Amino acid sequence: MGIIDQKIKKGEEHLMISKPLRLILFQSGRHVLRSLFFVTGFLIGVFLYLQLKAFHMSTPKTEQPLWSTVLFHHSTMMEIKQVLQTQELQHDMSDQELFTKVSSLSSPSSSPSSSSWFGRMHNNDEKMVVKVAFMFMTGGALPLAALWDKFFKGHEGFYSIYVHTNPSFQDSYPETSVFYSRRIPSQPVYWGTSSMVDAEKRLLANALLDESNQRFVLLSDSCIPLFDFTTIYDYLTGTNLSFIGSFDDPRKSGRGRYNPKMYPQINVTHWRKGSQWFSTTRELALHILADTFYYKIFDQHCKPPCYMDEHYIPTLIHMFHGEMSANRTLTWVDWSRVGPHPGRFIWPDITDEFLNRIRFTEECAYYSRDGENTTTSKCFLFARKFTEDTLEPLLRIYPLVLGSGP
């Protein structure tokens, strides 16, 4: 074998040895490099976590406004429902702290009018949903909850629910119910006393914390809807007026309850009476909540047989905000029976003829947002007082009678 051949053979042997060695060294280097990247990334992550944690601890906690849940682009209705159900209404604020907070968020003069809010809803890229706040005042359970569940079903995101009940009452609503976790911090309510007005204001204040609530309806545990959700929603949001009954009753049960000690702040000619169950716009709700002066006069001088819940808000509206109300209630009751309380309805009363008679019992004026004045046979959207045993027949005829209207 020649010298050249020997060199070639040695070179080949060198290549056969050095090639695996280079491969091993290359692969080892890659593992080392990966380890260095991992360790470096881990250390950077720990550093950033500690920095963010320190920043979070040093930054004051801010409250997430409830109305942010209705600013959405492509959220599904199921997602909205899940968000709404997780909103906690419980807080540890006193009534005064709550009222002060609401006043600081918005005042009647700074609160957007209905027309401007609806304009924002239609013109903004982000859809702002106008909601109706349904405020239930009850001493315990809601015996007709299943009917209301059916009423609200499929309309998530267009309503809010608030329940004021006795603090000692233990809730038993399933998670699938619209009333689940909708209870506000409450106080005991005693019939015929100022505590009833306190409960009304407490409901309004909690509902006003949600800016998207533009209409507010006060309901009792014996109330039922007389139409489907869409009809009632369009009726309430289609006008800039509130629906608060306020009339001059010359009888003993009206002017006879006026206390001369209210003079001169409140004259007998100012004195008005009306249904406790109202529907109001956001602007007028803020006016009602803002009043403390006339509330104190009523609290001091309106004692049974003067009932503050029947006179305080009707008189206040008549004195200062009459142009903001249609001067009628949307809740039908039967006062044909003699006594301090309206008539009750039981299971045998529930027929389609009976409900239609309530729904279209009379005609009234309706002023739409665009200024049009029309006459309608839909003067009442709700009715009371329906006992617990009416639930079954109401659920049975609901799709046929209450599901729609002419």
mmCIF file of C-alpha atoms in Angstrom:
data_model
loop_
_atom_site.group_PDB
_atom_site.id
_atom_site.type_symbol
_atom_site.label_atom_id
_atom_site.label_comp_id
_atom_site.label_asym_id
_atom_site.label_seq_id
_atom_site.Cartn_x
_atom_site.Cartn_y
_atom_site.Cartn_z
ATOM 1 C CA MET A 1 0.000 0.000 0.000
ATOM 2 C CA GLY A 2 1.437 3.354 -0.980
ATOM 3 C CA ILE A 3 1.848 6.408 1.206
ATOM 4 C CA ILE A 4 -1.082 8.110 -0.458
ATOM 5 C CA ASP A 5 -3.304 5.114 0.098
ATOM 6 C CA GLN A 6 -2.272 4.988 3.753
ATOM 7 C CA LYS A 7 -3.106 8.681 4.214
ATOM 8 C CA ILE A 8 -6.493 8.214 2.596
ATOM 9 C CA LYS A 9 -7.221 5.241 4.834
ATOM 10 C CA LYS A 10 -6.174 7.168 7.959
ATOM 11 C CA GLY A 11 -8.309 10.117 6.860
ATOM 12 C CA GLU A 12 -11.314 7.885 6.432
ATOM 13 C CA GLU A 13 -10.716 6.405 9.881
ATOM 14 C CA HIS A 14 -10.444 9.928 11.325
ATOM 15 C CA LEU A 15 -13.718 10.943 9.693
ATOM 16 C CA MET A 16 -15.447 7.806 10.979
ATOM 17 C CA ILE A 17 -14.341 8.709 14.522
ATOM 18 C CA SER A 18 -14.783 12.518 14.434
ATOM 19 C CA LYS A 19 -18.267 12.539 12.799
ATOM 20 C CA PRO A 20 -20.092 10.819 15.710
ATOM 21 C CA LEU A 21 -18.090 12.925 18.130
ATOM 22 C CA ARG A 22 -19.192 16.167 16.442
ATOM 23 C CA LEU A 23 -22.795 14.916 16.387
ATOM 24 C CA ILE A 24 -22.665 14.143 20.090
ATOM 25 C CA LEU A 25 -21.131 17.519 20.874
ATOM 26 C CA PHE A 26 -23.741 19.295 18.715
ATOM 27 C CA GLN A 27 -26.651 17.510 20.367
ATOM 28 C CA SER A 28 -25.223 18.177 23.825
ATOM 29 C CA GLY A 29 -24.882 21.840 22.972
ATOM 30 C CA ARG A 30 -28.520 22.019 21.917
ATOM 31 C CA HIS A 31 -29.616 20.500 25.235
ATOM 32 C CA VAL A 32 -27.484 22.956 27.165
ATOM 33 C CA LEU A 33 -28.844 25.875 25.128
ATOM 34 C CA ARG A 34 -32.431 24.752 25.712
ATOM 35 C CA SER A 35 -31.759 24.458 29.421
ATOM 36 C CA LEU A 36 -30.309 27.948 29.483
ATOM 37 C CA PHE A 37 -33.368 29.330 27.676
ATOM 38 C CA PHE A 38 -35.709 27.518 30.091
ATOM 39 C CA VAL A 39 -33.886 28.730 33.198
ATOM 40 C CA THR A 40 -33.705 32.284 31.848
ATOM 41 C CA GLY A 41 -37.413 32.281 30.943
ATOM 42 C CA PHE A 42 -38.336 30.864 34.345
ATOM 43 C CA LEU A 43 -36.326 33.539 36.160
ATOM 44 C CA ILE A 44 -37.893 36.289 34.044
ATOM 45 C CA GLY A 45 -41.371 34.870 34.761
ATOM 46 C CA VAL A 46 -40.722 34.815 38.511
ATOM 47 C CA PHE A 47 -39.422 38.375 38.376
ATOM 48 C CA LEU A 48 -42.468 39.639 36.458
ATOM 49 C CA TYR A 49 -44.854 37.775 38.790
ATOM 50 C CA LEU A 50 -43.275 39.400 41.846
ATOM 51 C CA GLN A 51 -43.422 42.814 40.201
ATOM 52 C CA LEU A 52 -47.091 42.428 39.235
ATOM 53 C CA LYS A 53 -47.980 41.126 42.679
ATOM 54 C CA ALA A 54 -46.267 44.082 44.305
ATOM 55 C CA PHE A 55 -48.086 46.464 41.952
ATOM 56 C CA HIS A 56 -51.446 44.817 42.684
ATOM 57 C CA MET A 57 -50.897 45.095 46.446
ATOM 58 C CA SER A 58 -49.995 48.770 46.169
ATOM 59 C CA THR A 59 -52.898 49.689 43.865
ATOM 60 C CA PRO A 60 -56.292 50.488 45.444
ATOM 61 C CA LYS A 61 -59.051 48.088 44.485
ATOM 62 C CA THR A 62 -61.566 49.514 42.031
ATOM 63 C CA GLU A 63 -65.108 48.255 41.674
ATOM 64 C CA GLN A 64 -66.203 46.840 38.349
ATOM 65 C CA PRO A 65 -69.355 48.728 37.295
ATOM 66 C CA LEU A 66 -72.324 46.442 36.766
ATOM 67 C CA TRP A 67 -73.247 48.172 33.521
ATOM 68 C CA SER A 68 -70.001 47.029 31.889
ATOM 69 C CA THR A 69 -71.588 43.606 31.428
ATOM 70 C CA VAL A 70 -73.966 44.994 28.811
ATOM 71 C CA LEU A 71 -71.272 46.506 26.597
ATOM 72 C CA PHE A 72 -70.587 43.712 24.193
ATOM 73 C CA HIS A 73 -69.877 42.891 20.546
ATOM 74 C CA HIS A 74 -70.624 39.242 19.875
ATOM 75 C CA SER A 75 -71.464 37.770 23.277
ATOM 76 C CA THR A 76 -73.980 34.980 23.162
ATOM 77 C CA MET A 77 -77.140 35.178 25.248
ATOM 78 C CA MET A 78 -75.938 32.225 27.309
ATOM 79 C CA GLU A 79 -72.724 34.063 28.175
ATOM 80 C CA ILE A 80 -74.743 37.120 29.198
ATOM 81 C CA LYS A 81 -76.974 34.985 31.408
ATOM 82 C CA GLN A 82 -73.971 33.429 33.124
ATOM 83 C CA VAL A 83 -72.448 36.854 33.788
ATOM 84 C CA LEU A 84 -75.719 38.253 35.117
ATOM 85 C CA GLN A 85 -76.213 35.300 37.450
ATOM 86 C CA THR A 86 -72.759 35.756 38.981
ATOM 87 C CA GLN A 87 -73.306 39.403 39.874
ATOM 88 C CA GLU A 88 -73.517 39.679 43.631
ATOM 89 C CA LEU A 89 -76.033 42.188 44.970
ATOM 90 C CA GLN A 90 -74.948 41.872 48.587
ATOM 91 C CA HIS A 91 -72.902 44.671 50.150
ATOM 92 C CA ASP A 92 -72.298 46.119 53.603
ATOM 93 C CA MET A 93 -73.292 49.737 52.866
ATOM 94 C CA SER A 94 -75.884 51.453 55.038
ATOM 95 C CA ASP A 95 -78.861 53.098 53.345
ATOM 96 C CA GLN A 96 -77.231 56.498 53.663
ATOM 97 C CA GLU A 97 -73.945 55.247 52.215
ATOM 98 C CA LEU A 98 -75.832 53.550 49.391
ATOM 99 C CA PHE A 99 -77.865 56.664 48.553
ATOM 100 C CA THR A 100 -74.729 58.813 48.671
ATOM 101 C CA LYS A 101 -72.917 56.448 46.323
ATOM 102 C CA VAL A 102 -75.788 56.510 43.831
ATOM 103 C CA SER A 103 -75.890 60.314 43.990
ATOM 104 C CA SER A 104 -72.153 60.480 43.319
ATOM 105 C CA LEU A 105 -72.470 58.202 40.300
ATOM 106 C CA SER A 106 -75.193 60.231 38.658
ATOM 107 C CA SER A 107 -77.586 63.051 39.451
ATOM 108 C CA PRO A 108 -80.925 63.868 37.800
ATOM 109 C CA SER A 109 -79.322 66.756 35.920
ATOM 110 C CA SER A 110 -76.293 64.778 34.733
ATOM 111 C CA SER A 111 -78.051 61.485 34.084
ATOM 112 C CA PRO A 112 -78.539 60.853 30.353
ATOM 113 C CA SER A 113 -82.088 61.392 29.215
ATOM 114 C CA SER A 114 -83.982 58.513 27.702
ATOM 115 C CA SER A 115 -83.641 59.924 24.196
ATOM 116 C CA SER A 116 -79.873 60.409 24.484
ATOM 117 C CA TRP A 117 -79.385 56.943 25.949
ATOM 118 C CA PHE A 118 -81.425 55.312 23.197
ATOM 119 C CA GLY A 119 -79.421 57.323 20.680
ATOM 120 C CA ARG A 120 -76.214 55.950 22.131
ATOM 121 C CA MET A 121 -77.684 52.475 21.941
ATOM 122 C CA HIS A 122 -78.425 52.759 18.231
ATOM 123 C CA ASN A 123 -75.460 54.855 17.076
ATOM 124 C CA ASN A 124 -72.491 53.369 18.934
ATOM 125 C CA ASP A 125 -70.417 50.551 17.556
ATOM 126 C CA GLU A 126 -70.658 48.931 20.966
ATOM 127 C CA LYS A 127 -74.241 47.900 21.555
ATOM 128 C CA MET A 128 -75.634 49.375 24.763
ATOM 129 C CA VAL A 129 -78.588 47.332 25.891
ATOM 130 C CA VAL A 130 -81.348 49.233 27.674
ATOM 131 C CA LYS A 131 -82.603 47.180 30.592
ATOM 132 C CA VAL A 132 -85.768 47.268 32.669
ATOM 133 C CA ALA A 133 -85.260 46.755 36.402
ATOM 134 C CA PHE A 134 -87.967 44.585 37.935
ATOM 135 C CA MET A 135 -88.006 45.260 41.685
ATOM 136 C CA PHE A 136 -89.895 42.779 43.848
ATOM 137 C CA MET A 137 -90.893 43.723 47.388
ATOM 138 C CA THR A 138 -91.920 40.706 49.438
ATOM 139 C CA GLY A 139 -91.956 39.507 53.014
ATOM 140 C CA GLY A 140 -90.687 36.050 52.138
ATOM 141 C CA ALA A 141 -90.885 33.728 49.167
ATOM 142 C CA LEU A 142 -92.238 34.575 45.732
ATOM 143 C CA PRO A 143 -95.089 32.084 45.302
ATOM 144 C CA LEU A 144 -95.477 32.932 41.602
ATOM 145 C CA ALA A 145 -91.760 32.684 40.793
ATOM 146 C CA ALA A 146 -92.317 29.903 38.239
ATOM 147 C CA LEU A 147 -94.625 32.175 36.230
ATOM 148 C CA TRP A 148 -92.041 34.951 36.215
ATOM 149 C CA ASP A 149 -89.333 32.460 35.200
ATOM 150 C CA LYS A 150 -91.412 31.650 32.138
ATOM 151 C CA PHE A 151 -92.009 35.361 31.495
ATOM 152 C CA PHE A 152 -88.286 36.237 31.521
ATOM 153 C CA LYS A 153 -87.054 33.132 29.676
ATOM 154 C CA GLY A 154 -85.151 33.944 26.495
ATOM 155 C CA HIS A 155 -84.751 37.655 27.230
ATOM 156 C CA GLU A 156 -81.516 37.593 29.214
ATOM 157 C CA GLY A 157 -79.599 40.851 29.030
ATOM 158 C CA PHE A 158 -82.707 43.027 28.704
ATOM 159 C CA TYR A 159 -83.794 42.982 32.330
ATOM 160 C CA SER A 160 -82.447 43.125 35.867
ATOM 161 C CA ILE A 161 -84.102 41.638 38.945
ATOM 162 C CA TYR A 162 -83.912 42.903 42.519
ATOM 163 C CA VAL A 163 -85.653 41.298 45.493
ATOM 164 C CA HIS A 164 -86.259 42.993 48.859
ATOM 165 C CA THR A 165 -87.396 40.537 51.505
ATOM 166 C CA ASN A 166 -87.295 40.018 55.255
ATOM 167 C CA PRO A 167 -83.669 39.551 56.389
ATOM 168 C CA SER A 168 -84.642 36.416 58.329
ATOM 169 C CA PHE A 169 -86.031 34.701 55.230
ATOM 170 C CA GLN A 170 -83.886 31.903 53.809
ATOM 171 C CA ASP A 171 -83.805 31.784 50.012
ATOM 172 C CA SER A 172 -84.589 28.513 48.288
ATOM 173 C CA TYR A 173 -84.470 29.461 44.594
ATOM 174 C CA PRO A 174 -82.641 27.005 42.311
ATOM 175 C CA GLU A 175 -79.711 28.241 40.247
ATOM 176 C CA THR A 176 -81.864 27.968 37.136
ATOM 177 C CA SER A 177 -84.338 30.549 38.485
ATOM 178 C CA VAL A 178 -84.088 34.212 37.496
ATOM 179 C CA PHE A 179 -84.415 35.048 41.201
ATOM 180 C CA TYR A 180 -81.281 33.163 42.202
ATOM 181 C CA SER A 181 -78.793 35.541 43.921
ATOM 182 C CA ARG A 182 -80.972 38.592 43.168
ATOM 183 C CA ARG A 183 -81.635 39.534 46.784
ATOM 184 C CA ILE A 184 -80.477 42.958 47.964
ATOM 185 C CA PRO A 185 -79.490 43.887 51.553
ATOM 186 C CA SER A 186 -82.898 44.386 53.176
ATOM 187 C CA GLN A 187 -84.565 45.555 56.371
ATOM 188 C CA PRO A 188 -87.856 44.493 57.989
ATOM 189 C CA VAL A 189 -90.936 46.144 56.486
ATOM 190 C CA TYR A 190 -94.063 46.888 58.496
ATOM 191 C CA TRP A 191 -97.338 47.603 56.734
ATOM 192 C CA GLY A 192 -98.558 51.197 56.930
ATOM 193 C CA THR A 193 -95.231 52.638 58.098
ATOM 194 C CA SER A 194 -92.388 54.578 56.496
ATOM 195 C CA SER A 195 -90.418 51.318 56.308
ATOM 196 C CA MET A 196 -92.372 50.549 53.128
ATOM 197 C CA VAL A 197 -91.047 53.701 51.448
ATOM 198 C CA ASP A 198 -87.581 52.873 52.787
ATOM 199 C CA ALA A 199 -87.774 49.515 51.016
ATOM 200 C CA GLU A 200 -88.870 51.196 47.777
ATOM 201 C CA LYS A 201 -85.944 53.614 47.913
ATOM 202 C CA ARG A 202 -83.585 50.771 48.806
ATOM 203 C CA LEU A 203 -84.678 48.866 45.715
ATOM 204 C CA LEU A 204 -84.338 51.952 43.514
ATOM 205 C CA ALA A 205 -80.860 52.719 44.850
ATOM 206 C CA ASN A 206 -79.539 49.211 44.237
ATOM 207 C CA ALA A 207 -81.036 49.171 40.747
ATOM 208 C CA LEU A 208 -79.615 52.620 39.938
ATOM 209 C CA LEU A 209 -76.087 51.289 40.500
ATOM 210 C CA ASP A 210 -76.470 49.619 37.107
ATOM 211 C CA GLU A 211 -76.365 52.430 34.543
ATOM 212 C CA SER A 212 -78.002 50.318 31.859
ATOM 213 C CA ASN A 213 -81.201 50.140 33.927
ATOM 214 C CA GLN A 214 -83.357 52.873 32.370
ATOM 215 C CA ARG A 215 -86.812 51.784 33.548
ATOM 216 C CA PHE A 216 -87.794 50.665 37.045
ATOM 217 C CA VAL A 217 -90.916 48.685 37.938
ATOM 218 C CA LEU A 218 -92.018 48.065 41.531
ATOM 219 C CA LEU A 219 -93.877 44.775 41.998
ATOM 220 C CA SER A 220 -95.223 42.714 44.883
ATOM 221 C CA ASP A 221 -95.085 38.979 45.505
ATOM 222 C CA SER A 222 -98.710 38.691 44.319
ATOM 223 C CA CYS A 223 -98.201 40.466 40.971
ATOM 224 C CA ILE A 224 -98.461 38.789 37.581
ATOM 225 C CA PRO A 225 -97.561 40.040 34.088
ATOM 226 C CA LEU A 226 -100.518 40.601 31.773
ATOM 227 C CA PHE A 227 -98.511 40.397 28.542
ATOM 228 C CA ASP A 228 -95.349 38.765 27.227
ATOM 229 C CA PHE A 229 -91.935 40.253 27.959
ATOM 230 C CA THR A 230 -91.457 41.914 24.559
ATOM 231 C CA THR A 231 -94.790 43.743 24.743
ATOM 232 C CA ILE A 232 -94.071 45.063 28.239
ATOM 233 C CA TYR A 233 -90.462 45.977 27.412
ATOM 234 C CA ASP A 234 -91.475 47.926 24.295
ATOM 235 C CA TYR A 235 -94.280 49.664 26.192
ATOM 236 C CA LEU A 236 -91.969 50.860 28.978
ATOM 237 C CA THR A 237 -89.027 51.853 26.794
ATOM 238 C CA GLY A 238 -91.179 53.355 24.047
ATOM 239 C CA THR A 239 -92.051 56.430 26.107
ATOM 240 C CA ASN A 240 -90.133 59.027 28.113
ATOM 241 C CA LEU A 241 -92.849 59.167 30.769
ATOM 242 C CA SER A 242 -93.090 57.419 34.118
ATOM 243 C CA PHE A 243 -96.287 55.758 35.291
ATOM 244 C CA ILE A 244 -97.154 56.964 38.789
ATOM 245 C CA GLY A 245 -100.736 57.475 39.869
ATOM 246 C CA SER A 246 -101.328 60.829 41.583
ATOM 247 C CA PHE A 247 -104.843 62.169 42.116
ATOM 248 C CA ASP A 248 -106.730 64.492 44.448
ATOM 249 C CA ASP A 249 -109.114 62.424 46.563
ATOM 250 C CA PRO A 250 -111.520 64.708 48.481
ATOM 251 C CA ARG A 251 -112.774 61.866 50.667
ATOM 252 C CA LYS A 252 -111.701 60.989 54.186
ATOM 253 C CA SER A 253 -109.368 58.356 52.730
ATOM 254 C CA GLY A 254 -107.682 61.101 50.669
ATOM 255 C CA ARG A 255 -107.553 64.693 51.889
ATOM 256 C CA GLY A 256 -108.802 63.442 55.241
ATOM 257 C CA ARG A 257 -105.340 61.995 55.852
ATOM 258 C CA TYR A 258 -103.580 65.326 55.406
ATOM 259 C CA ASN A 259 -101.913 66.588 58.576
ATOM 260 C CA PRO A 260 -102.025 70.415 58.969
ATOM 261 C CA LYS A 261 -98.639 70.194 60.713
ATOM 262 C CA MET A 262 -97.135 69.681 57.259
ATOM 263 C CA TYR A 263 -98.008 73.278 56.381
ATOM 264 C CA PRO A 264 -96.483 75.467 54.942
ATOM 265 C CA GLN A 265 -94.037 73.074 53.230
ATOM 266 C CA ILE A 266 -96.948 70.913 52.058
ATOM 267 C CA ASN A 267 -100.382 72.459 51.565
ATOM 268 C CA VAL A 268 -103.604 70.471 51.437
ATOM 269 C CA THR A 269 -103.916 71.528 47.780
ATOM 270 C CA HIS A 270 -100.628 69.703 47.130
ATOM 271 C CA TRP A 271 -101.872 66.538 48.784
ATOM 272 C CA ARG A 272 -102.160 63.561 46.451
ATOM 273 C CA LYS A 273 -102.888 59.861 46.646
ATOM 274 C CA GLY A 274 -101.840 57.022 44.373
ATOM 275 C CA SER A 275 -100.898 53.396 43.983
ATOM 276 C CA GLN A 276 -97.697 52.234 45.610
ATOM 277 C CA TRP A 277 -96.823 50.138 42.557
ATOM 278 C CA PHE A 278 -95.116 52.387 40.028
ATOM 279 C CA SER A 279 -92.972 52.380 36.918
ATOM 280 C CA THR A 280 -90.436 55.167 36.541
ATOM 281 C CA THR A 281 -87.685 56.401 34.266
ATOM 282 C CA ARG A 282 -84.121 56.638 35.494
ATOM 283 C CA GLU A 283 -84.249 60.432 35.716
ATOM 284 C CA LEU A 284 -87.357 60.488 37.889
ATOM 285 C CA ALA A 285 -86.030 57.624 40.027
ATOM 286 C CA LEU A 286 -82.992 59.769 40.813
ATOM 287 C CA HIS A 287 -85.262 62.663 41.817
ATOM 288 C CA ILE A 288 -87.202 60.393 44.171
ATOM 289 C CA LEU A 289 -84.034 59.029 45.725
ATOM 290 C CA ALA A 290 -82.487 62.487 46.097
ATOM 291 C CA ASP A 291 -85.323 63.854 48.241
ATOM 292 C CA THR A 292 -84.726 63.884 51.980
ATOM 293 C CA PHE A 293 -86.515 67.106 52.970
ATOM 294 C CA TYR A 294 -90.099 66.064 52.193
ATOM 295 C CA TYR A 295 -89.424 62.496 53.252
ATOM 296 C CA LYS A 296 -88.710 63.728 56.789
ATOM 297 C CA ILE A 297 -91.971 65.708 56.864
ATOM 298 C CA PHE A 298 -93.961 62.648 55.831
ATOM 299 C CA ASP A 299 -92.069 60.397 58.210
ATOM 300 C CA GLN A 300 -92.920 62.710 61.099
ATOM 301 C CA HIS A 301 -96.519 63.645 60.288
ATOM 302 C CA CYS A 302 -97.977 60.827 58.138
ATOM 303 C CA LYS A 303 -98.977 58.078 60.566
ATOM 304 C CA PRO A 304 -101.891 55.601 60.227
ATOM 305 C CA PRO A 305 -104.550 56.138 59.086
ATOM 306 C CA CYS A 306 -102.221 58.144 56.837
ATOM 307 C CA TYR A 307 -100.176 55.634 54.852
ATOM 308 C CA MET A 308 -96.923 57.056 53.599
ATOM 309 C CA ASP A 309 -96.565 54.627 50.685
ATOM 310 C CA GLU A 310 -99.859 55.902 49.217
ATOM 311 C CA HIS A 311 -99.125 59.628 49.559
ATOM 312 C CA TYR A 312 -95.400 60.458 49.706
ATOM 313 C CA ILE A 313 -94.298 59.752 46.117
ATOM 314 C CA PRO A 314 -97.618 60.852 44.503
ATOM 315 C CA THR A 315 -97.464 64.189 46.380
ATOM 316 C CA LEU A 316 -93.758 64.684 45.638
ATOM 317 C CA ILE A 317 -94.274 64.024 41.921
ATOM 318 C CA HIS A 318 -97.303 66.336 41.759
ATOM 319 C CA MET A 319 -95.426 69.186 43.452
ATOM 320 C CA PHE A 320 -92.228 69.070 41.397
ATOM 321 C CA HIS A 321 -92.218 66.576 38.510
ATOM 322 C CA GLY A 322 -95.774 66.222 37.251
ATOM 323 C CA GLU A 323 -94.755 66.673 33.616
ATOM 324 C CA MET A 324 -92.570 63.564 33.842
ATOM 325 C CA SER A 325 -95.424 61.191 34.655
ATOM 326 C CA ALA A 326 -98.428 59.852 32.735
ATOM 327 C CA ASN A 327 -100.295 60.132 36.038
ATOM 328 C CA ARG A 328 -101.546 56.564 36.065
ATOM 329 C CA THR A 329 -100.352 53.212 37.342
ATOM 330 C CA LEU A 330 -99.674 50.166 35.184
ATOM 331 C CA THR A 331 -100.713 47.698 37.899
ATOM 332 C CA TRP A 332 -104.376 46.699 38.011
ATOM 333 C CA VAL A 333 -106.063 45.935 41.342
ATOM 334 C CA ASP A 334 -109.650 45.259 42.315
ATOM 335 C CA TRP A 335 -110.968 47.976 44.641
ATOM 336 C CA SER A 336 -114.604 47.032 44.105
ATOM 337 C CA ARG A 337 -114.683 45.281 47.450
ATOM 338 C CA VAL A 338 -115.047 47.432 50.557
ATOM 339 C CA GLY A 339 -112.000 47.422 52.826
ATOM 340 C CA PRO A 340 -108.447 48.705 53.292
ATOM 341 C CA HIS A 341 -107.015 46.075 50.946
ATOM 342 C CA PRO A 342 -107.819 45.214 47.323
ATOM 343 C CA GLY A 343 -109.523 41.964 46.410
ATOM 344 C CA ARG A 344 -107.607 38.698 46.144
ATOM 345 C CA PHE A 345 -107.910 36.182 43.338
ATOM 346 C CA ILE A 346 -107.845 32.429 43.813
ATOM 347 C CA TRP A 347 -107.692 29.349 41.587
ATOM 348 C CA PRO A 348 -111.346 29.363 40.350
ATOM 349 C CA ASP A 349 -110.991 33.002 39.213
ATOM 350 C CA ILE A 350 -108.322 32.220 36.633
ATOM 351 C CA THR A 351 -109.879 32.002 33.188
ATOM 352 C CA ASP A 352 -108.903 33.467 29.845
ATOM 353 C CA GLU A 353 -112.048 35.637 29.880
ATOM 354 C CA PHE A 354 -111.112 37.055 33.275
ATOM 355 C CA LEU A 355 -107.535 37.892 32.270
ATOM 356 C CA ASN A 356 -108.568 39.459 28.967
ATOM 357 C CA ARG A 357 -111.104 41.586 30.795
ATOM 358 C CA ILE A 358 -108.280 42.951 32.944
ATOM 359 C CA ARG A 359 -105.910 43.410 30.021
ATOM 360 C CA PHE A 360 -108.318 45.377 27.877
ATOM 361 C CA THR A 361 -110.700 46.837 30.435
ATOM 362 C CA GLU A 362 -110.410 50.461 29.279
ATOM 363 C CA GLU A 363 -108.660 52.893 26.949
ATOM 364 C CA CYS A 364 -105.975 55.409 27.811
ATOM 365 C CA ALA A 365 -103.457 57.786 26.237
ATOM 366 C CA TYR A 366 -99.942 56.665 25.396
ATOM 367 C CA TYR A 367 -97.211 59.175 24.547
ATOM 368 C CA SER A 368 -94.388 57.622 22.549
ATOM 369 C CA ARG A 369 -90.782 58.816 22.584
ATOM 370 C CA ASP A 370 -91.168 60.435 19.168
ATOM 371 C CA GLY A 371 -93.973 62.660 20.507
ATOM 372 C CA GLU A 372 -96.882 60.742 19.030
ATOM 373 C CA ASN A 373 -100.019 60.621 21.184
ATOM 374 C CA THR A 374 -102.128 57.509 20.639
ATOM 375 C CA THR A 375 -105.052 55.825 22.335
ATOM 376 C CA THR A 376 -104.468 52.257 23.456
ATOM 377 C CA SER A 377 -106.434 49.496 25.134
ATOM 378 C CA LYS A 378 -103.264 48.345 26.893
ATOM 379 C CA CYS A 379 -103.526 50.435 30.050
ATOM 380 C CA PHE A 380 -102.327 47.812 32.545
ATOM 381 C CA LEU A 381 -99.237 45.640 32.183
ATOM 382 C CA PHE A 382 -99.423 43.934 35.583
ATOM 383 C CA ALA A 383 -102.113 42.858 38.042
ATOM 384 C CA ARG A 384 -102.425 41.814 41.702
ATOM 385 C CA LYS A 385 -103.333 40.223 44.161
ATOM 386 C CA PHE A 386 -103.031 36.593 43.034
ATOM 387 C CA THR A 387 -102.678 33.838 45.619
ATOM 388 C CA GLU A 388 -100.264 30.914 45.462
ATOM 389 C CA ASP A 389 -102.909 28.449 44.284
ATOM 390 C CA THR A 390 -103.372 30.438 41.056
ATOM 391 C CA LEU A 391 -99.921 29.398 39.828
ATOM 392 C CA GLU A 392 -101.030 26.146 38.195
ATOM 393 C CA PRO A 393 -103.891 27.597 36.112
ATOM 394 C CA LEU A 394 -101.771 30.638 35.232
ATOM 395 C CA LEU A 395 -98.976 28.416 33.908
ATOM 396 C CA ARG A 396 -101.499 26.401 31.947
ATOM 397 C CA ILE A 397 -103.104 29.324 30.121
ATOM 398 C CA TYR A 398 -99.999 31.533 29.935
ATOM 399 C CA PRO A 399 -98.954 30.522 26.373
ATOM 400 C CA LEU A 400 -102.456 31.119 25.021
ATOM 401 C CA VAL A 401 -103.509 34.256 26.874
ATOM 402 C CA LEU A 402 -100.476 36.027 28.312
ATOM 403 C CA GLY A 403 -98.096 35.094 25.541
ATOM 404 C CA SER A 404 -99.246 37.928 23.295
ATOM 405 C CA GLY A 405 -101.859 40.581 22.829
ATOM 406 C CA PRO A 406 -103.766 42.217 19.960
#
